Every structure is written in C-alpha cells, then in structure tokens.
C-alpha cells in the first residue's frame, strides 16, 4: 500500500480557516489525478482540492462541514488500491429513485427545514433559480443537495416542479418555500440558515467600514447621450475586432482613473496616522455572485484599453458565477465602482471598501426632463454617487473629483487628451 496525503491548500495570509463543503467522492472510490475531490470555502473564495495522485480514496479524515486550516490533512489516497465493489453504486446517486425526495420528506416529517437537505451555498442558488430541493438530485451526504448539484441542474435546464402540498396562493420567502409533500406551514414560515463564510466576512467588513471611516456621499448627474452615441457608433466594429461587446463600465473605469489622476487623495488610503498615496490605479469592480458580493480588481487600470477592461470584466463575471475567483484577484484595490443600475437602482449611497477611501456608485440611466439653455429637453441621465472618507478627503476634492468623472463621460474626447 502506498498512501498519498490530501491536504488543505495554502490560504491567504488574512484567512485563518476554511469550511469543508461536500465530498465529491466516498471512501473506497477510485479517483483520477487532478480530479476535484472537494471544495473548501473561505471568507473570500471557494477553493477546489484536486487529487494529487490517481488511486483509491482510502480514508476521509475531515467530513463535510468541518473547519480546517492550511496544510491540514483531510484525506488519504491509496495509489495502489482498487475501488471497492460497492463504490460504483455509491458514486451514481442519479440512478437511485428520487434521491432528493427522501431527505425532503424526512425533513418534513421531523420538522426539519430546507437547510437539513441543502448545503448553505446550494440553498442560495436554489432560491435564485426558483427551485426546491425536490427539483434537484442530491449527491452529498445523506442525499443533501450541493452547489454543484444545483449548477448542474440549472445547466441542464431544470425547471421548478409544480407545488404539491403548498397552496399556490400563499406567499413564500425566497429560501423558505416548502418542499413538495411538506405540511402546510401557514402564512408565516421561517427558516434559519447559517451565514456562509463570505457573507459573514462581508458583514464584518461593512461594519468595519461604517465604524472606522467618516463616510460622506456627494452626488451629481451625468448626461449619458455622448457615451451612448459613441458606443452605438462603434459597437459592431469593436465587437468584431476584439470579440467582446463595448459596455458602459469601461467608460466609467476610464472616467474614474481620469479623475483619480487629477485628485490623487481620492486614490489614497489611511495607514495609521499616515496617508498612503498610491502611484497606481487598481480599480475594484463590484460583481454579484451566487455566494454574495465580490470585488475583483482591475490591476493598473490606467494602462488598460477599453477592450482590455471589457474582456477582464467579462472574465471576472464568469468566474464569479462559477465560484472560480482566486484570492489574489480580489486582494488590494485603490478605488471601487459599484453598478447598482444593472438591477434598476436609481440612487444609493455606496459603502467604502476598506482600506480604500472612496467608491463610485453608478445607477440606472433613464430619460429625464432637464433644462439646457433655458429649454426643457429629454436626456438619458444617470445619477452618480461617490462616498468618501472625510478623514483624508475634503469636500472640495470629492466634489471636483466627481465633476471630473461627469465631464469625462459627457465629453469622452477628454479621455483621449487627458484634460
């Protein structure tokens, strides 16, 4: 027998521990080299743990849901072993009749909640896609539905099953919809679901930001017609040349960098009693994901072309949806942009992402009546909001910085000449 140990990969310096999600293999099953054995969730990313060698999973040392640290032993692989006879049947949960229905019914019978049959990360995905645990075949421990099960079901076109016991007329909370066959919970269902590590980390950082920064927000409005006309004029040729669509975010990134160069303190951060001025422009782009809000970083955004920005944002968006963003891709940043307009937000006061000192909030562009040269005209307007740390950024710099962004968007040619 030749044993190879499977250990927790290295975590970020700021991450002390992680949580085991769901084993994709059972003890006794054959594994191939680099086959993903389990996903481990930190407060920043989900890490995949591949098999270091081919063989048989001889022992699972740490079970689903265990808290682990870097380099901790979690499993052992026998490189000379053979899969047990029972392993193939255990590895094919889809062949068993109604694998998710049994745990669901058991949970209902014992008064359990949906969290009893769906992992926390899976519960969020189920709610986002309007699915119940009974709609998805669970491959986790005791038939629990994992994130991978939900992603696979969505990719294969799974649709919500018709309600069996819950009356259709009764409203249900997004994550509290009773599984098929569950007893009537009445008009006031509840469900207790533990926060994921990422959600808990987001909550911690938001509280930290509110308690340590002197946050103030300044607003302005921008006529998006010049950007919209420029985008419409070059969209086809841009897509043909670069293989990616020309979006609005690249204009906002360029406008932000333009303003940060004029007013460097907006790109600075507080370090104890010092102000740390950054000679580079790393722009964080807030992206929604099934696990929560993440902020991947555009490194050296001032050196990126419009095409570079659009390609990187598209790459980050795909990685965020797949849970593939790396820690290094979300570390650092000197300024952030949050686009609530994609969800229809008209106005908001974004919270600073520490240790940064400012963040730009972009909103929905709507046709509005405005006055130009004494005449009322209709223009596509967008309200910009910039929150800033008043400890180091005075109102003058904040207002002028936002005006510089407005001017760059209303006359994009300024970006070419840096004026």
Short mmCIF file of C-alpha atoms in Angstrom, two decimals:
data_model
loop_
_atom_site.label_atom_id
_atom_site.label_comp_id
_atom_site.label_asym_id
_atom_site.label_seq_id
_atom_site.Cartn_x
_atom_site.Cartn_y
_atom_site.Cartn_z
CA UNK A 1 0.00 0.00 0.00
CA UNK A 2 1.28 3.45 -0.98
CA UNK A 3 -0.51 6.33 0.72
CA UNK A 4 -0.60 9.92 -0.56
CA UNK A 5 -1.98 12.58 1.78
CA UNK A 6 -4.55 15.15 0.64
CA UNK A 7 -4.16 18.44 2.48
CA UNK A 8 -5.87 21.82 2.60
CA UNK A 9 -4.22 24.18 0.08
CA UNK A 10 -2.47 27.36 1.18
CA UNK A 11 -4.88 30.08 2.26
CA UNK A 12 -4.46 33.83 2.03
CA UNK A 13 -2.46 35.48 4.82
CA UNK A 14 -5.66 37.16 6.01
CA UNK A 15 -7.62 33.88 6.07
CA UNK A 16 -7.14 31.75 9.19
CA UNK A 17 -9.54 28.89 8.47
CA UNK A 18 -11.98 27.47 5.95
CA UNK A 19 -15.03 25.22 5.81
CA UNK A 20 -15.26 21.88 4.02
CA UNK A 21 -18.26 21.81 1.69
CA UNK A 22 -19.21 18.41 0.20
CA UNK A 23 -17.01 15.49 -0.72
CA UNK A 24 -17.48 14.50 -4.35
CA UNK A 25 -16.09 11.03 -3.68
CA UNK A 26 -16.70 8.43 -1.00
CA UNK A 27 -14.13 6.28 0.74
CA UNK A 28 -13.33 3.29 -1.43
CA UNK A 29 -13.99 5.02 -4.73
CA UNK A 30 -11.41 5.35 -7.48
CA UNK A 31 -10.04 8.83 -8.18
CA UNK A 32 -8.03 10.20 -11.10
CA UNK A 33 -5.11 12.56 -10.77
CA UNK A 34 -6.27 16.20 -10.57
CA UNK A 35 -9.90 15.12 -10.16
CA UNK A 36 -11.70 17.54 -7.84
CA UNK A 37 -12.35 15.83 -4.52
CA UNK A 38 -13.99 18.63 -2.54
CA UNK A 39 -14.50 22.39 -2.42
CA UNK A 40 -13.34 24.41 0.57
CA UNK A 41 -14.99 27.75 1.33
CA UNK A 42 -13.06 30.64 2.84
CA UNK A 43 -14.42 34.08 3.64
CA UNK A 44 -13.19 35.24 0.22
CA UNK A 45 -13.26 32.40 -2.30
CA UNK A 46 -14.13 28.75 -2.83
CA UNK A 47 -11.03 26.62 -3.40
CA UNK A 48 -11.08 23.32 -5.27
CA UNK A 49 -8.97 20.50 -3.89
CA UNK A 50 -7.74 18.15 -6.65
CA UNK A 51 -6.45 14.64 -6.15
CA UNK A 52 -2.62 14.76 -6.04
CA UNK A 53 -2.41 11.19 -7.39
CA UNK A 54 -4.59 8.56 -9.01
CA UNK A 55 -5.77 5.64 -6.90
CA UNK A 56 -8.48 4.91 -4.38
CA UNK A 57 -9.78 7.31 -1.74
CA UNK A 58 -8.70 5.22 1.23
CA UNK A 59 -9.88 7.49 4.05
CA UNK A 60 -11.76 10.75 4.55
CA UNK A 61 -10.21 12.38 7.59
CA UNK A 62 -12.31 15.56 7.72
CA UNK A 63 -16.07 15.32 6.98
CA UNK A 64 -18.42 17.74 5.22
CA UNK A 65 -18.81 21.00 7.15
CA UNK A 66 -15.59 20.62 9.14
CA UNK A 67 -13.49 23.69 9.92
CA UNK A 68 -9.93 23.30 8.66
CA UNK A 69 -6.70 25.30 8.33
CA UNK A 70 -3.97 25.42 5.68
CA UNK A 71 -1.95 22.20 5.21
CA UNK A 72 -4.31 20.20 7.42
CA UNK A 73 -4.73 16.54 6.45
CA UNK A 74 -8.23 15.90 5.10
CA UNK A 75 -7.97 12.59 3.24
CA UNK A 76 -5.68 9.76 2.15
CA UNK A 77 -5.33 8.16 -1.29
CA UNK A 78 -4.02 4.63 -1.81
CA UNK A 79 -2.18 4.79 -5.14
CA UNK A 80 -2.04 1.01 -5.40
CA UNK A 81 -5.54 0.22 -4.20
CA UNK A 82 -8.60 -0.90 -6.13
CA UNK A 83 -12.09 0.53 -5.87
CA UNK A 84 -14.49 -1.47 -3.71
CA UNK A 85 -17.38 -3.29 -5.35
CA UNK A 86 -19.91 -1.02 -3.66
CA UNK A 87 -18.23 2.16 -4.84
CA UNK A 88 -19.83 2.37 -8.32
CA UNK A 89 -23.32 2.20 -6.84
CA UNK A 90 -22.47 4.88 -4.29
CA UNK A 91 -20.97 7.08 -6.98
CA UNK A 92 -24.15 7.13 -9.04
CA UNK A 93 -26.82 8.83 -6.94
CA UNK A 94 -28.73 9.78 -10.07
CA UNK A 95 -29.60 6.10 -10.64
CA UNK A 96 -31.44 5.85 -7.33
CA UNK A 97 -35.14 6.72 -7.41
CA UNK A 98 -35.95 10.24 -6.17
CA UNK A 99 -32.69 10.84 -4.25
CA UNK A 100 -33.71 14.31 -3.10
CA UNK A 101 -37.32 13.50 -2.29
CA UNK A 102 -36.49 11.13 0.57
CA UNK A 103 -34.40 13.61 2.57
CA UNK A 104 -37.00 16.27 1.90
CA UNK A 105 -39.79 14.06 3.19
CA UNK A 106 -37.68 13.06 6.18
CA UNK A 107 -37.02 16.69 7.00
CA UNK A 108 -40.70 17.48 6.74
CA UNK A 109 -41.65 14.53 8.95
CA UNK A 110 -39.20 15.55 11.67
CA UNK A 111 -40.00 19.24 11.49
CA UNK A 112 -36.65 19.96 9.83
CA UNK A 113 -36.08 22.85 7.46
CA UNK A 114 -34.68 23.08 3.98
CA UNK A 115 -31.21 23.58 5.42
CA UNK A 116 -31.40 19.93 6.52
CA UNK A 117 -31.25 18.72 2.90
CA UNK A 118 -29.42 21.53 1.09
CA UNK A 119 -25.98 22.92 1.85
CA UNK A 120 -25.95 26.69 2.59
CA UNK A 121 -24.27 27.55 -0.71
CA UNK A 122 -26.82 25.40 -2.55
CA UNK A 123 -29.78 26.97 -0.73
CA UNK A 124 -28.93 30.39 -2.16
CA UNK A 125 -28.67 29.00 -5.70
CA UNK A 126 -31.96 27.13 -5.31
CA UNK A 127 -33.70 30.35 -4.28
CA UNK A 128 -32.09 32.37 -7.09
CA UNK A 129 -33.33 29.86 -9.66
CA UNK A 130 -36.76 29.35 -8.05
CA UNK A 131 -36.04 25.67 -7.43
CA UNK A 132 -36.82 23.38 -4.49
CA UNK A 133 -34.59 20.68 -3.10
CA UNK A 134 -37.01 18.16 -4.60
CA UNK A 135 -36.22 19.52 -8.07
CA UNK A 136 -32.54 18.59 -7.81
CA UNK A 137 -30.86 15.22 -7.31
CA UNK A 138 -28.59 15.45 -4.26
CA UNK A 139 -25.15 13.86 -4.31
CA UNK A 140 -23.98 15.00 -0.90
CA UNK A 141 -24.00 13.20 2.42
CA UNK A 142 -27.40 11.60 3.13
CA UNK A 143 -28.64 12.89 -0.21
CA UNK A 144 -28.03 16.55 0.56
CA UNK A 145 -28.12 18.95 -2.38
CA UNK A 146 -24.76 20.63 -3.06
CA UNK A 147 -23.86 23.74 -5.01
CA UNK A 148 -22.54 21.55 -7.80
CA UNK A 149 -25.86 19.68 -7.98
CA UNK A 150 -27.77 22.93 -8.41
CA UNK A 151 -25.36 24.31 -11.03
CA UNK A 152 -25.63 21.05 -12.95
CA UNK A 153 -29.42 21.09 -12.77
CA UNK A 154 -29.59 24.70 -13.97
CA UNK A 155 -27.19 23.95 -16.83
CA UNK A 156 -29.35 21.02 -17.91
CA UNK A 157 -32.46 23.20 -17.97
CA UNK A 158 -34.15 22.02 -14.79
CA UNK A 159 -37.46 23.74 -14.08
CA UNK A 160 -39.36 24.12 -10.82
CA UNK A 161 -41.68 21.19 -10.14
CA UNK A 162 -45.37 22.05 -9.62
CA UNK A 163 -46.26 22.54 -5.98
CA UNK A 164 -47.87 19.50 -4.37
CA UNK A 165 -48.89 20.44 -0.88
CA UNK A 166 -48.16 24.15 -0.50
CA UNK A 167 -51.11 26.25 -1.75
CA UNK A 168 -50.04 28.38 -4.72
CA UNK A 169 -51.84 31.44 -3.43
CA UNK A 170 -49.74 31.67 -0.28
CA UNK A 171 -46.62 33.88 -0.46
CA UNK A 172 -43.30 32.26 0.39
CA UNK A 173 -39.96 33.72 1.30
CA UNK A 174 -37.27 33.10 -1.37
CA UNK A 175 -35.47 30.46 0.70
CA UNK A 176 -38.40 29.22 2.75
CA UNK A 177 -40.59 27.62 0.09
CA UNK A 178 -41.76 24.29 1.49
CA UNK A 179 -40.55 21.19 -0.40
CA UNK A 180 -43.10 19.05 -2.20
CA UNK A 181 -45.06 16.93 0.25
CA UNK A 182 -44.29 19.17 3.23
CA UNK A 183 -47.08 20.04 5.69
CA UNK A 184 -48.84 23.38 5.47
CA UNK A 185 -46.69 25.87 7.40
CA UNK A 186 -49.31 28.58 7.38
CA UNK A 187 -48.84 32.20 6.44
CA UNK A 188 -45.66 32.83 8.43
CA UNK A 189 -42.93 30.30 7.50
CA UNK A 190 -39.42 30.79 8.81
CA UNK A 191 -36.06 29.23 8.15
CA UNK A 192 -32.74 29.58 9.95
CA UNK A 193 -29.72 29.27 7.65
CA UNK A 194 -26.16 29.86 8.85
CA UNK A 195 -24.22 32.59 7.05
CA UNK A 196 -21.62 31.42 4.59
CA UNK A 197 -18.07 32.48 5.38
CA UNK A 198 -18.21 35.02 2.57
CA UNK A 199 -21.47 36.55 3.82
CA UNK A 200 -20.10 36.73 7.37
CA UNK A 201 -16.94 38.39 6.06
CA UNK A 202 -18.98 40.90 4.05
CA UNK A 203 -20.97 41.78 7.18
CA UNK A 204 -17.77 42.19 9.18
CA UNK A 205 -16.16 44.47 6.59
CA UNK A 206 -19.28 46.61 6.22
CA UNK A 207 -19.45 47.18 9.96
CA UNK A 208 -15.71 47.92 9.97
CA UNK A 209 -16.15 50.44 7.17
CA UNK A 210 -19.04 52.20 8.92
CA UNK A 211 -17.26 52.34 12.26
CA UNK A 212 -13.78 53.39 11.10
CA UNK A 213 -14.45 55.69 8.12
CA UNK A 214 -16.04 59.13 8.29
CA UNK A 215 -18.27 58.37 5.31
CA UNK A 216 -19.87 61.18 3.36
CA UNK A 217 -21.50 60.95 -0.07
CA UNK A 218 -21.60 63.53 -2.84
CA UNK A 219 -23.93 63.31 -5.83
CA UNK A 220 -24.04 64.54 -9.39
CA UNK A 221 -25.89 63.76 -12.60
CA UNK A 222 -24.43 62.96 -15.97
CA UNK A 223 -25.89 63.13 -19.45
CA UNK A 224 -25.06 59.71 -20.92
CA UNK A 225 -26.05 60.64 -24.50
CA UNK A 226 -22.44 61.19 -25.73
CA UNK A 227 -21.31 57.83 -24.37
CA UNK A 228 -24.40 56.08 -25.72
CA UNK A 229 -23.93 57.60 -29.17
CA UNK A 230 -20.23 56.72 -29.23
CA UNK A 231 -20.97 53.19 -28.08
CA UNK A 232 -23.69 52.73 -30.70
CA UNK A 233 -21.43 54.09 -33.44
CA UNK A 234 -18.54 51.72 -32.76
CA UNK A 235 -20.27 48.71 -31.18
CA UNK A 236 -20.24 46.45 -34.25
CA UNK A 237 -16.65 47.18 -35.28
CA UNK A 238 -15.47 46.96 -31.65
CA UNK A 239 -17.10 43.54 -31.17
CA UNK A 240 -15.74 42.29 -34.48
CA UNK A 241 -12.22 43.48 -33.68
CA UNK A 242 -11.97 42.44 -30.03
CA UNK A 243 -14.51 39.64 -29.64
CA UNK A 244 -16.28 41.36 -26.76
CA UNK A 245 -19.08 43.94 -26.57
CA UNK A 246 -18.37 47.54 -25.69
CA UNK A 247 -20.19 48.11 -22.43
CA UNK A 248 -20.66 51.16 -20.24
CA UNK A 249 -18.40 50.01 -17.40
CA UNK A 250 -15.21 50.61 -19.40
CA UNK A 251 -16.25 54.27 -19.78
CA UNK A 252 -16.86 54.56 -16.04
CA UNK A 253 -13.48 52.96 -15.28
CA UNK A 254 -11.71 55.33 -17.68
CA UNK A 255 -13.55 58.33 -16.26
CA UNK A 256 -12.69 57.28 -12.70
CA UNK A 257 -8.98 56.88 -13.50
CA UNK A 258 -9.09 60.27 -15.24
CA UNK A 259 -10.42 61.87 -12.05
CA UNK A 260 -8.09 59.98 -9.71
CA UNK A 261 -5.08 61.30 -11.62
CA UNK A 262 -6.32 64.84 -11.07
CA UNK A 263 -7.11 64.31 -7.39
CA UNK A 264 -4.69 61.64 -6.04
CA UNK A 265 -6.05 61.76 -2.48
CA UNK A 266 -9.22 60.00 -3.72
CA UNK A 267 -6.94 57.12 -4.74
CA UNK A 268 -5.15 57.14 -1.36
CA UNK A 269 -5.77 55.22 1.85
CA UNK A 270 -5.31 55.68 5.58
CA UNK A 271 -2.48 53.78 7.27
CA UNK A 272 -2.49 54.61 10.98
CA UNK A 273 -1.76 58.32 11.20
CA UNK A 274 -0.38 58.42 7.67
CA UNK A 275 -1.95 58.96 4.26
CA UNK A 276 -0.69 56.39 1.78
CA UNK A 277 -0.75 57.76 -1.79
CA UNK A 278 -0.79 55.06 -4.45
CA UNK A 279 1.11 55.62 -7.70
CA UNK A 280 -1.03 53.02 -9.46
CA UNK A 281 -4.73 52.62 -10.20
CA UNK A 282 -6.23 49.28 -9.17
CA UNK A 283 -9.99 49.57 -9.66
CA UNK A 284 -12.33 47.17 -7.88
CA UNK A 285 -15.49 46.22 -9.78
CA UNK A 286 -18.33 45.02 -7.55
CA UNK A 287 -19.80 41.82 -9.02
CA UNK A 288 -22.78 39.83 -7.77
CA UNK A 289 -22.30 36.07 -7.43
CA UNK A 290 -24.31 33.15 -6.03
CA UNK A 291 -22.17 33.40 -2.87
CA UNK A 292 -22.63 37.15 -2.42
CA UNK A 293 -20.95 40.37 -3.47
CA UNK A 294 -17.32 40.09 -4.57
CA UNK A 295 -14.96 42.82 -5.75
CA UNK A 296 -12.31 41.60 -8.21
CA UNK A 297 -9.58 44.09 -9.12
CA UNK A 298 -8.56 45.59 -12.46
CA UNK A 299 -4.81 45.94 -11.92
CA UNK A 300 -3.15 49.01 -13.46
CA UNK A 301 -6.43 50.14 -15.00
CA UNK A 302 -4.75 53.27 -16.31
CA UNK A 303 -2.71 51.09 -18.66
CA UNK A 304 -5.69 49.10 -19.93
CA UNK A 305 -7.54 49.79 -23.18
CA UNK A 306 -11.33 49.76 -23.43
CA UNK A 307 -11.08 46.24 -24.88
CA UNK A 308 -8.79 45.10 -22.06
CA UNK A 309 -11.26 46.37 -19.47
CA UNK A 310 -14.29 44.76 -21.10
CA UNK A 311 -12.53 41.42 -21.52
CA UNK A 312 -11.36 41.38 -17.92
CA UNK A 313 -14.78 42.32 -16.56
CA UNK A 314 -16.38 39.54 -18.64
CA UNK A 315 -13.78 37.09 -17.34
CA UNK A 316 -14.38 38.13 -13.74
CA UNK A 317 -18.16 37.91 -14.19
CA UNK A 318 -17.89 34.33 -15.46
CA UNK A 319 -15.50 33.35 -12.68
CA UNK A 320 -17.78 34.91 -10.06
CA UNK A 321 -20.78 32.91 -11.27
CA UNK A 322 -18.72 29.71 -11.30
CA UNK A 323 -17.10 30.40 -7.92
CA UNK A 324 -13.65 30.38 -9.54
CA UNK A 325 -12.31 33.78 -8.46
CA UNK A 326 -8.92 33.49 -6.79
CA UNK A 327 -7.89 35.29 -3.63
CA UNK A 328 -5.22 37.24 -5.50
CA UNK A 329 -7.88 38.55 -7.90
CA UNK A 330 -9.82 40.17 -5.04
CA UNK A 331 -6.93 41.44 -2.92
CA UNK A 332 -5.96 45.11 -2.84
CA UNK A 333 -7.57 47.84 -4.89
CA UNK A 334 -7.31 51.61 -4.54
CA UNK A 335 -10.83 52.63 -5.65
CA UNK A 336 -14.07 50.76 -6.39
CA UNK A 337 -17.08 51.08 -8.68
CA UNK A 338 -20.47 49.59 -7.85
CA UNK A 339 -23.09 49.48 -10.59
CA UNK A 340 -26.49 49.17 -8.97
CA UNK A 341 -28.03 50.35 -12.22
CA UNK A 342 -27.89 46.81 -13.60
CA UNK A 343 -30.60 45.94 -11.07
CA UNK A 344 -32.60 49.13 -11.65
CA UNK A 345 -31.30 51.25 -8.76
CA UNK A 346 -31.96 54.96 -9.22
CA UNK A 347 -29.83 56.26 -6.35
CA UNK A 348 -27.79 54.83 -3.48
CA UNK A 349 -25.03 55.69 -1.02
CA UNK A 350 -22.34 53.01 -1.53
CA UNK A 351 -20.20 51.89 1.41
CA UNK A 352 -16.42 52.23 1.12
CA UNK A 353 -14.48 49.00 0.66
CA UNK A 354 -11.63 49.13 3.25
CA UNK A 355 -8.80 50.07 3.13
CA UNK A 356 -9.88 52.23 0.18
CA UNK A 357 -11.06 55.77 0.80
CA UNK A 358 -13.72 56.22 -1.88
CA UNK A 359 -16.20 54.34 -4.04
CA UNK A 360 -18.29 55.37 -7.05
CA UNK A 361 -21.92 54.29 -7.26
CA UNK A 362 -23.39 54.10 -10.78
CA UNK A 363 -27.13 53.82 -11.32
CA UNK A 364 -29.77 53.20 -13.97
CA UNK A 365 -29.76 55.55 -16.96
CA UNK A 366 -33.28 56.93 -17.51
CA UNK A 367 -34.76 59.54 -19.83
CA UNK A 368 -35.43 62.64 -17.76
CA UNK A 369 -36.55 66.19 -18.37
CA UNK A 370 -33.63 68.59 -17.93
CA UNK A 371 -33.07 72.26 -18.70
CA UNK A 372 -30.50 73.20 -21.35
CA UNK A 373 -30.08 76.80 -22.50
CA UNK A 374 -33.42 77.72 -20.99
CA UNK A 375 -35.26 74.89 -22.77
CA UNK A 376 -36.73 71.71 -21.29
CA UNK A 377 -35.32 68.71 -23.16
CA UNK A 378 -35.24 64.96 -22.62
CA UNK A 379 -31.83 63.40 -21.96
CA UNK A 380 -30.66 59.95 -20.77
CA UNK A 381 -29.47 60.83 -17.28
CA UNK A 382 -27.54 58.84 -14.72
CA UNK A 383 -27.11 59.83 -11.09
CA UNK A 384 -23.58 59.29 -9.80
CA UNK A 385 -22.83 58.94 -6.10
CA UNK A 386 -19.34 58.96 -4.62
CA UNK A 387 -18.87 58.02 -0.98
CA UNK A 388 -15.57 59.10 0.52
CA UNK A 389 -13.64 59.03 3.78
CA UNK A 390 -13.85 62.57 5.10
CA UNK A 391 -10.84 61.93 7.35
CA UNK A 392 -8.49 62.48 4.41
CA UNK A 393 -10.71 63.64 1.53
CA UNK A 394 -12.21 67.10 1.87
CA UNK A 395 -15.46 68.08 0.21
CA UNK A 396 -13.61 70.13 -2.39
CA UNK A 397 -11.59 67.18 -3.72
CA UNK A 398 -14.58 64.86 -3.57
CA UNK A 399 -16.90 67.20 -5.45
CA UNK A 400 -14.29 68.18 -8.03
CA UNK A 401 -13.34 64.54 -8.50
CA UNK A 402 -16.93 63.58 -9.23
CA UNK A 403 -17.29 66.58 -11.56
CA UNK A 404 -14.18 65.40 -13.42
CA UNK A 405 -15.84 62.00 -13.92
CA UNK A 406 -19.02 63.71 -15.11
CA UNK A 407 -17.14 65.88 -17.59
CA UNK A 408 -15.21 62.90 -18.97
CA UNK A 409 -18.45 60.98 -19.55
CA UNK A 410 -20.26 63.92 -21.13
CA UNK A 411 -17.28 64.59 -23.41
CA UNK A 412 -15.38 61.30 -23.88
CA UNK A 413 -12.79 63.03 -26.06
CA UNK A 414 -11.30 64.38 -22.81
CA UNK A 415 -10.12 60.85 -22.11
CA UNK A 416 -8.03 60.90 -25.27
CA UNK A 417 -6.27 64.14 -24.41
CA UNK A 418 -6.29 63.73 -20.61
CA UNK A 419 -7.90 67.13 -19.99
#
